[in-house]
DNA sequence: ATTACTGCAAATACTTTGCAATTGT
DNA sequence: ACAATTGCAAAGTATTTGCAGTAAT
């Protein structure tokens, strides 16, 4: 899980400049378990530093990702989500409410990918789609049932 | 793996109309192991039916997906790819050349996801990112090495 | 003082939608 | 004939880029 101090030191040691914008992006992610979208991170930073631009947030996230401090999730169709926890785990996406939750993976699952001798894997993303417990309890809306 | 006849019959039985455009989308995917992008499918269809529109291709793909005849892949950042093979397997994405290859998954891997009692999974997507054998052999281009 | 970084605005990329015309059944 | 489907064009959503000004070191 991303730690603010570790992140700052890691970046500094790589010669990256620490700006208030970046610090706030890190702050938004540190300890965050909600897998926020870029827009959500942008909102967090903007509340504290109103002149920040969305482009800067995108650039900061790419920077953090490049330095291995966060993981970018592609499972939410067309929207980038960020995970400050870079350890091996899967993500469950609720198709009804949009919730993204962590799912532990048995250590063996990671090995599967590493068994490939024809491919040199650097990252594995496991996305599970379905309906979460809370939504499964609720009947689906009429609008949704139609589709 | 998607079979043209099976697909046509499945759709017909569901009361879906068979148009030349749809037939060509199916044809483009049947037996295709390259995980084509929407654009590539569009090109295939257009060569044979020049007035087809991209929107129709998108709609046809959504239809096939809804009927469980294909799987939509989200692993290629910002671009939809299609897989006519709906059986359980992972995908390896080469970060250098863009190649997408099938990777078998041990049956146990699928069970992992199904162990969740708090979540009702309908689909699991496993994306492996790295560098393929062919690219690993080649030295990276100077431009790429810089980045 | 240098040079990385930011903010802006425009560009690019991908996908969806509304609607009139068309076509499969 | 009827309703589903298409093609078009426009809108919507997401992300990237060029560049002049700003700020971290």
Short mmCIF file of C-alpha atoms (C1' of nucleotides) in Angstrom, two decimals:
data_model
loop_
_atom_site.label_atom_id
_atom_site.label_comp_id
_atom_site.label_asym_id
_atom_site.label_seq_id
_atom_site.Cartn_x
_atom_site.Cartn_y
_atom_site.Cartn_z
CA UNK A 1 0.00 0.00 0.00
CA UNK A 2 1.36 3.40 -1.01
CA UNK A 3 2.97 5.29 1.84
CA UNK A 4 3.31 9.02 1.47
CA UNK A 5 6.81 9.26 2.96
CA UNK A 6 8.15 6.32 1.01
CA UNK A 7 6.73 7.73 -2.20
CA UNK A 8 8.26 11.16 -1.65
CA UNK A 9 11.66 9.69 -0.83
CA UNK A 10 11.55 7.28 -3.76
CA UNK A 11 10.73 10.05 -6.18
CA UNK A 12 13.27 12.44 -4.69
CA UNK A 13 15.99 9.85 -4.96
CA UNK A 14 15.14 9.51 -8.63
CA UNK A 15 15.66 13.22 -9.12
CA UNK A 16 11.97 13.96 -9.53
CA UNK A 17 10.82 17.34 -8.22
CA UNK A 18 8.26 17.43 -5.48
CA UNK A 19 5.48 19.87 -6.26
CA UNK A 20 2.39 20.58 -4.18
CA UNK A 21 0.26 19.08 -6.95
CA UNK A 22 2.15 15.80 -6.88
CA UNK A 23 2.14 15.71 -3.14
CA UNK A 24 -1.64 16.03 -3.16
CA UNK A 25 -2.02 13.28 -5.73
CA UNK A 26 0.08 11.04 -3.51
CA UNK A 27 -1.94 12.11 -0.49
CA UNK A 28 -5.18 11.32 -2.31
CA UNK A 29 -3.96 7.80 -2.96
CA UNK A 30 -2.08 6.93 0.22
CA UNK A 31 -4.17 4.48 2.19
CA UNK A 32 -7.05 4.81 -0.25
CA UNK A 33 -8.80 1.51 -0.86
CA UNK A 34 -11.52 2.77 -3.18
CA UNK A 35 -9.61 2.50 -6.50
CA UNK A 36 -10.45 6.08 -7.45
CA UNK A 37 -10.87 7.28 -11.00
CA UNK A 38 -8.69 10.07 -12.35
CA UNK A 39 -11.62 12.43 -11.98
CA UNK A 40 -11.98 11.57 -8.30
CA UNK A 41 -8.31 12.16 -7.65
CA UNK A 42 -8.56 15.43 -9.58
CA UNK A 43 -11.43 16.52 -7.32
CA UNK A 44 -9.46 15.71 -4.19
CA UNK A 45 -6.49 17.74 -5.35
CA UNK A 46 -8.59 20.60 -6.68
CA UNK A 47 -10.36 21.10 -3.36
CA UNK A 48 -6.96 21.76 -1.82
CA UNK A 49 -5.19 23.38 -4.76
CA UNK A 50 -7.84 24.91 -7.02
CA UNK A 51 -5.63 25.85 -9.97
CA UNK A 52 -4.50 22.29 -10.63
CA UNK A 53 -5.28 20.93 -14.08
CA UNK A 54 -6.51 17.51 -15.04
CA UNK A 55 -3.50 17.07 -17.31
CA UNK A 56 -1.21 17.45 -14.33
CA UNK A 57 -3.10 14.75 -12.48
CA UNK A 58 -2.76 12.40 -15.45
CA UNK A 59 0.93 13.16 -15.65
CA UNK A 60 1.44 12.64 -11.94
CA UNK A 61 -0.31 9.30 -12.05
CA UNK A 62 1.79 8.16 -15.01
CA UNK A 63 4.86 9.19 -13.03
CA UNK A 64 3.82 7.22 -9.96
CA UNK A 65 3.02 4.25 -12.12
CA UNK A 66 6.36 4.43 -13.92
CA UNK A 67 8.11 4.37 -10.58
CA UNK A 68 6.14 1.34 -9.49
CA UNK A 69 4.37 3.17 -6.67
CA UNK A 70 0.83 2.57 -7.92
CA UNK A 71 -0.95 0.31 -10.39
CA UNK A 72 -3.24 1.51 -13.13
CA UNK A 73 -6.41 -0.54 -13.56
CA UNK A 74 -8.03 -1.00 -16.96
CA UNK A 75 -10.93 -3.13 -15.86
CA UNK A 76 -13.42 -0.29 -15.72
CA UNK A 77 -14.22 0.03 -19.40
CA UNK A 78 -12.89 3.29 -20.75
CA UNK A 79 -11.89 4.78 -17.41
CA UNK A 80 -8.56 4.64 -15.70
CA UNK A 81 -8.63 3.70 -12.03
CA UNK A 82 -5.69 3.76 -9.66
CA UNK A 83 -4.62 1.30 -7.04
CA UNK A 84 -2.04 2.38 -4.47
CA UNK A 85 -1.67 -1.26 -3.47
CA UNK A 86 0.79 -2.84 -5.89
CA UNK A 87 0.79 -6.24 -4.24
CA UNK A 88 -0.73 -9.19 -6.09
CA UNK A 89 -4.50 -9.25 -5.91
CA UNK A 90 -7.54 -9.27 -8.19
CA UNK A 91 -10.33 -6.73 -8.57
CA UNK A 92 -14.04 -7.39 -8.57
CA UNK A 93 -16.16 -4.88 -10.51
CA UNK A 94 -19.84 -4.66 -9.70
CA UNK A 95 -21.74 -4.14 -12.94
CA UNK A 96 -24.65 -2.63 -11.06
CA UNK A 97 -23.21 -0.06 -8.64
CA UNK A 98 -19.68 0.31 -10.01
CA UNK A 99 -17.97 -0.72 -6.79
CA UNK A 100 -14.45 -2.06 -7.18
CA UNK A 101 -13.24 -4.38 -4.46
CA UNK A 102 -9.98 -6.16 -3.76
CA UNK A 103 -9.94 -9.93 -4.00
CA UNK A 104 -7.00 -11.94 -2.67
CA UNK A 105 -5.29 -14.25 -5.12
CA UNK A 106 -3.61 -17.46 -4.00
CA UNK A 107 0.16 -17.20 -4.54
CA UNK A 108 -0.09 -20.00 -7.09
CA UNK A 109 -2.14 -17.82 -9.40
CA UNK A 110 0.75 -15.46 -9.92
CA UNK A 111 3.01 -18.34 -10.81
CA UNK A 112 0.73 -19.35 -13.63
CA UNK A 113 1.69 -16.26 -15.53
CA UNK A 114 5.34 -16.66 -14.71
CA UNK A 115 5.37 -20.14 -16.17
CA UNK A 116 5.39 -18.63 -19.62
CA UNK A 117 8.82 -19.01 -21.11
CA UNK A 118 7.85 -17.29 -24.34
CA UNK A 119 6.71 -14.12 -22.61
CA UNK A 120 8.35 -11.87 -20.08
CA UNK A 121 5.54 -10.64 -17.81
CA UNK A 122 5.92 -7.48 -15.78
CA UNK A 123 2.35 -7.14 -14.57
CA UNK A 124 -0.77 -9.25 -14.23
CA UNK A 125 -4.23 -7.77 -13.93
CA UNK A 126 -7.13 -9.98 -12.88
CA UNK A 127 -10.57 -8.42 -13.30
CA UNK A 128 -13.69 -10.16 -12.07
CA UNK A 129 -17.05 -8.88 -13.31
CA UNK A 130 -20.36 -9.53 -11.67
CA UNK A 131 -22.81 -8.23 -9.11
CA UNK A 132 -21.78 -7.45 -5.55
CA UNK A 133 -23.57 -8.81 -2.49
CA UNK A 134 -25.34 -5.55 -1.71
CA UNK A 135 -26.71 -5.23 -5.24
CA UNK A 136 -27.63 -8.90 -5.47
CA UNK A 137 -29.88 -8.37 -2.46
CA UNK A 138 -31.72 -5.51 -4.11
CA UNK A 139 -34.03 -6.30 -7.03
CA UNK A 140 -32.75 -4.74 -10.24
CA UNK A 141 -34.40 -1.53 -11.37
CA UNK A 142 -37.14 -1.75 -14.03
CA UNK A 143 -34.98 0.20 -16.45
CA UNK A 144 -32.12 -2.21 -16.01
CA UNK A 145 -34.29 -5.29 -16.19
CA UNK A 146 -35.47 -4.25 -19.65
CA UNK A 147 -31.93 -4.17 -21.08
CA UNK B 1 -14.31 -20.61 -30.55
CA UNK B 2 -17.06 -18.77 -32.42
CA UNK B 3 -18.62 -20.82 -35.20
CA UNK B 4 -20.45 -18.95 -37.91
CA UNK B 5 -23.36 -21.37 -38.18
CA UNK B 6 -23.84 -21.68 -34.46
CA UNK B 7 -23.80 -17.91 -34.09
CA UNK B 8 -26.37 -17.38 -36.82
CA UNK B 9 -28.67 -20.02 -35.38
CA UNK B 10 -28.27 -18.74 -31.83
CA UNK B 11 -29.15 -15.22 -32.87
CA UNK B 12 -32.02 -16.29 -35.10
CA UNK B 13 -33.50 -18.32 -32.28
CA UNK B 14 -33.41 -15.21 -30.14
CA UNK B 15 -35.40 -13.32 -32.74
CA UNK B 16 -32.45 -11.23 -33.88
CA UNK B 17 -32.44 -10.26 -37.54
CA UNK B 18 -29.60 -11.42 -39.70
CA UNK B 19 -28.22 -8.57 -41.77
CA UNK B 20 -25.27 -8.73 -44.16
CA UNK B 21 -23.36 -6.40 -41.85
CA UNK B 22 -23.80 -8.68 -38.88
CA UNK B 23 -22.96 -11.72 -40.90
CA UNK B 24 -19.70 -10.10 -41.96
CA UNK B 25 -18.84 -9.14 -38.39
CA UNK B 26 -19.39 -12.76 -37.40
CA UNK B 27 -17.35 -13.91 -40.38
CA UNK B 28 -14.53 -11.56 -39.41
CA UNK B 29 -14.39 -13.13 -35.97
CA UNK B 30 -15.07 -16.80 -36.67
CA UNK B 31 -11.82 -18.68 -36.24
CA UNK B 32 -9.89 -15.45 -35.74
CA UNK B 33 -7.17 -15.80 -33.14
CA UNK B 34 -5.71 -12.32 -33.44
CA UNK B 35 -8.01 -10.53 -30.97
CA UNK B 36 -8.85 -7.81 -33.46
CA UNK B 37 -9.69 -4.25 -32.52
CA UNK B 38 -13.03 -2.76 -33.54
CA UNK B 39 -11.22 -0.84 -36.26
CA UNK B 40 -9.77 -4.04 -37.70
CA UNK B 41 -13.17 -5.70 -37.77
CA UNK B 42 -14.61 -2.57 -39.34
CA UNK B 43 -11.97 -2.77 -42.07
CA UNK B 44 -12.77 -6.41 -42.78
CA UNK B 45 -16.46 -5.69 -43.12
CA UNK B 46 -15.97 -2.50 -45.12
CA UNK B 47 -13.87 -4.25 -47.73
CA UNK B 48 -16.84 -6.49 -48.42
CA UNK B 49 -19.68 -4.09 -47.68
CA UNK B 50 -18.37 -0.56 -48.20
CA UNK B 51 -21.34 1.39 -46.83
CA UNK B 52 -21.13 -0.16 -43.39
CA UNK B 53 -20.62 2.28 -40.55
CA UNK B 54 -18.40 1.98 -37.53
CA UNK B 55 -21.43 2.42 -35.27
CA UNK B 56 -22.98 -0.69 -36.75
CA UNK B 57 -19.87 -2.67 -36.02
CA UNK B 58 -19.90 -1.49 -32.42
CA UNK B 59 -23.54 -2.42 -32.13
CA UNK B 60 -23.02 -5.82 -33.68
CA UNK B 61 -20.18 -6.58 -31.31
CA UNK B 62 -22.27 -5.56 -28.31
CA UNK B 63 -24.98 -7.85 -29.59
CA UNK B 64 -22.64 -10.81 -29.96
CA UNK B 65 -21.24 -10.13 -26.53
CA UNK B 66 -24.68 -9.89 -24.95
CA UNK B 67 -25.52 -13.28 -26.43
CA UNK B 68 -22.35 -14.77 -25.02
CA UNK B 69 -20.87 -15.48 -28.44
CA UNK B 70 -17.73 -13.40 -28.00
CA UNK B 71 -15.79 -11.76 -25.19
CA UNK B 72 -14.78 -8.14 -25.10
CA UNK B 73 -11.24 -7.50 -23.89
CA UNK B 74 -10.34 -4.36 -21.99
CA UNK B 75 -6.67 -5.08 -21.49
CA UNK B 76 -5.51 -2.94 -24.39
CA UNK B 77 -5.71 0.45 -22.75
CA UNK B 78 -8.44 2.50 -24.32
CA UNK B 79 -9.20 0.12 -27.18
CA UNK B 80 -11.78 -2.60 -27.32
CA UNK B 81 -10.56 -5.93 -28.62
CA UNK B 82 -12.71 -8.95 -29.37
CA UNK B 83 -12.15 -12.58 -28.65
CA UNK B 84 -14.35 -15.16 -30.39
CA UNK B 85 -13.06 -17.76 -27.96
CA UNK B 86 -15.17 -17.47 -24.83
CA UNK B 87 -13.49 -20.36 -23.02
CA UNK B 88 -11.39 -19.63 -19.95
CA UNK B 89 -7.93 -18.33 -20.81
CA UNK B 90 -5.70 -15.35 -20.15
CA UNK B 91 -4.25 -12.81 -22.57
CA UNK B 92 -0.67 -11.65 -22.82
CA UNK B 93 -0.17 -8.14 -24.20
CA UNK B 94 3.22 -7.24 -25.59
CA UNK B 95 4.03 -3.68 -24.59
CA UNK B 96 6.45 -3.34 -27.47
CA UNK B 97 4.68 -4.68 -30.57
CA UNK B 98 1.08 -4.78 -29.36
CA UNK B 99 0.65 -8.49 -29.99
CA UNK B 100 -2.09 -10.18 -27.96
CA UNK B 101 -1.68 -13.88 -27.35
CA UNK B 102 -3.76 -16.53 -25.64
CA UNK B 103 -2.39 -18.06 -22.48
CA UNK B 104 -3.95 -21.19 -21.00
CA UNK B 105 -5.13 -20.96 -17.41
CA UNK B 106 -5.18 -23.97 -15.11
CA UNK B 107 -8.79 -24.88 -14.26
CA UNK B 108 -8.05 -24.07 -10.62
CA UNK B 109 -7.48 -20.42 -11.48
CA UNK B 110 -11.09 -19.99 -12.49
CA UNK B 111 -12.27 -21.49 -9.23
CA UNK B 112 -10.39 -18.87 -7.28
CA UNK B 113 -12.80 -16.26 -8.47
CA UNK B 114 -15.79 -18.47 -7.86
CA UNK B 115 -14.81 -18.98 -4.25
CA UNK B 116 -16.14 -15.53 -3.48
CA UNK B 117 -19.39 -15.83 -1.70
CA UNK B 118 -19.83 -12.10 -1.40
CA UNK B 119 -19.68 -11.57 -5.15
CA UNK B 120 -21.48 -13.17 -8.03
CA UNK B 121 -18.96 -13.34 -10.86
CA UNK B 122 -20.09 -13.67 -14.45
CA UNK B 123 -16.77 -13.09 -16.17
CA UNK B 124 -13.08 -13.11 -15.33
CA UNK B 125 -10.48 -11.34 -17.42
CA UNK B 126 -6.82 -12.06 -16.86
CA UNK B 127 -4.40 -9.68 -18.59
CA UNK B 128 -0.67 -10.25 -18.56
CA UNK B 129 1.57 -7.37 -19.60
CA UNK B 130 5.15 -7.69 -20.70
CA UNK B 131 7.40 -8.20 -23.69
CA UNK B 132 6.92 -11.07 -26.10
CA UNK B 133 9.70 -13.45 -27.10
CA UNK B 134 10.19 -11.88 -30.52
CA UNK B 135 10.55 -8.39 -29.09
CA UNK B 136 12.75 -9.54 -26.22
CA UNK B 137 15.22 -10.85 -28.80
CA UNK B 138 15.39 -7.50 -30.56
CA UNK B 139 17.15 -4.62 -28.81
CA UNK B 140 14.71 -1.81 -28.05
CA UNK B 141 14.71 1.11 -30.43
CA UNK B 142 16.74 4.18 -29.40
CA UNK B 143 13.57 6.21 -29.15
CA UNK B 144 12.03 3.69 -26.81
CA UNK B 145 15.19 3.28 -24.72
CA UNK B 146 15.12 6.99 -23.94
CA UNK B 147 11.67 6.83 -22.40
"C1'" DA C 1 20.40 29.77 -13.04
"C1'" DT C 2 18.69 25.75 -14.82
"C1'" DT C 3 15.53 22.79 -16.23
"C1'" DA C 4 11.57 20.15 -14.81
"C1'" DC C 5 6.91 20.94 -14.24
"C1'" DT C 6 2.38 23.22 -14.65
"C1'" DG C 7 -1.84 25.07 -16.75
"C1'" DC C 8 -4.20 25.93 -20.57
"C1'" DA C 9 -6.32 24.96 -24.70
"C1'" DA C 10 -6.48 22.33 -28.52
"C1'" DA C 11 -5.97 17.91 -30.48
"C1'" DT C 12 -6.64 13.06 -30.57
"C1'" DA C 13 -8.87 8.73 -29.65
"C1'" DC C 14 -12.64 5.92 -28.73
"C1'" DT C 15 -17.50 4.99 -28.22
"C1'" DT C 16 -22.41 6.12 -28.01
"C1'" DT C 17 -26.65 8.27 -29.47
"C1'" DG C 18 -30.72 10.39 -32.01
"C1'" DC C 19 -33.15 9.96 -35.81
"C1'" DA C 20 -34.73 9.44 -40.59
"C1'" DA C 21 -34.29 6.03 -44.09
"C1'" DT C 22 -33.95 1.23 -45.04
"C1'" DT C 23 -34.52 -3.69 -44.79
"C1'" DG C 24 -35.34 -8.45 -42.75
"C1'" DT C 25 -38.98 -11.10 -41.34
"C1'" DA D 1 -46.70 -4.14 -43.01
"C1'" DC D 2 -44.06 -3.82 -39.02
"C1'" DA D 3 -40.46 -3.35 -36.10
"C1'" DA D 4 -35.64 -3.97 -35.94
"C1'" DT D 5 -31.58 -2.24 -37.84
"C1'" DT D 6 -28.66 0.81 -40.40
"C1'" DG D 7 -25.86 5.03 -41.65
"C1'" DC D 8 -24.84 9.36 -40.70
"C1'" DA D 9 -23.46 13.06 -38.13
"C1'" DA D 10 -23.09 14.87 -33.89
"C1'" DA D 11 -22.24 14.49 -29.15
"C1'" DG D 12 -20.08 12.39 -25.31
"C1'" DT D 13 -16.24 10.71 -22.70
"C1'" DA D 14 -11.37 9.90 -21.87
"C1'" DT D 15 -6.67 10.98 -22.51
"C1'" DT D 16 -2.57 13.31 -24.59
"C1'" DT D 17 0.18 17.03 -26.35
"C1'" DG D 18 2.53 21.57 -27.46
"C1'" DC D 19 4.07 25.37 -25.50
"C1'" DA D 20 4.74 29.59 -22.86
"C1'" DG D 21 5.05 30.74 -18.17
"C1'" DT D 22 6.29 29.20 -13.43
"C1'" DA D 23 8.63 27.18 -9.73
"C1'" DA D 24 11.70 23.44 -7.50
"C1'" DT D 25 16.25 22.45 -6.96
#
